[in-house]
């Protein structure tokens, strides 16, 4: 997230639910298959997609609310429907850099799974539908997987100081992968954790 100017006044933005766009918006961050090459498991499928021009997996929009006292951020994420080698489109997933920082996610469109995991491998999967609001406690990595056929849109609220730490997820992934098998989402143990 880039630096935003200090503004001590109340700010409201307007969310367009079907697209996840909100106005005004400070920053747009597109993530393609090439940005997730360490996240998806099928390396041949990743290479083929990148060779044929890459594909957009999700978009993040941010509004950092910076004041002279404490700073929060609003983010919306739109994960498009699709798979890479049978693995559903998903966010990279991360821990917060600061171990005292929680977050709230609110699913407003689509269906999917919120995966949560500690560094010790404690794993929780939450089925998502529009209206689900999830608290992510400090020290739980979090990733959202779109298992449906429409764009999955969710709102995130967190402290700007939380920070994003992708290192362990890049190295080992989440404990379970969510793959499409006979048209159904299926949890499969990730070999990098076994
Ligand atoms: O801060 C958050 O947790 C979200 O805004 C995420 O950054 C966003 O959903 C994209 O996920 P990731 O940062 O894991 O790529
Ligand atoms: Ni987060």
PDB file of N, CA and C and ligand atoms in Angstrom, residues 94 96 103 105 142 164, ligand 2:
ATOM      1  N   UNK A  94      -1.382 -14.531   3.371  1.00  0.00           N
ATOM      2  CA  UNK A  94      -0.246 -13.954   4.127  1.00  0.00           C
ATOM      3  C   UNK A  94      -0.504 -13.992   5.630  1.00  0.00           C
ATOM      4  N   UNK A  96       0.239 -11.476   9.034  1.00  0.00           N
ATOM      5  CA  UNK A  96       0.568 -10.073   9.263  1.00  0.00           C
ATOM      6  C   UNK A  96       1.982 -10.000   9.834  1.00  0.00           C
ATOM      7  N   UNK A 103      -7.824  -8.855  11.727  1.00  0.00           N
ATOM      8  CA  UNK A 103      -8.450  -8.259  10.541  1.00  0.00           C
ATOM      9  C   UNK A 103      -9.884  -8.779  10.456  1.00  0.00           C
ATOM     10  N   UNK A 105     -12.861  -9.715   7.529  1.00  0.00           N
ATOM     11  CA  UNK A 105     -13.228  -9.885   6.122  1.00  0.00           C
ATOM     12  C   UNK A 105     -14.745 -10.036   6.038  1.00  0.00           C
ATOM     13  N   UNK A 142      -4.092 -15.927   6.235  1.00  0.00           N
ATOM     14  CA  UNK A 142      -5.429 -15.942   5.650  1.00  0.00           C
ATOM     15  C   UNK A 142      -5.353 -15.876   4.135  1.00  0.00           C
ATOM     16  N   UNK A 164       2.127  -7.142   5.514  1.00  0.00           N
ATOM     17  CA  UNK A 164       1.828  -8.403   4.821  1.00  0.00           C
ATOM     18  C   UNK A 164       3.112  -9.222   4.731  1.00  0.00           C
TER      19      UNK A 164
HETATM   20 NI1  LIG B   2      -4.362  -9.453   6.054  1.00  0.00          NI
END
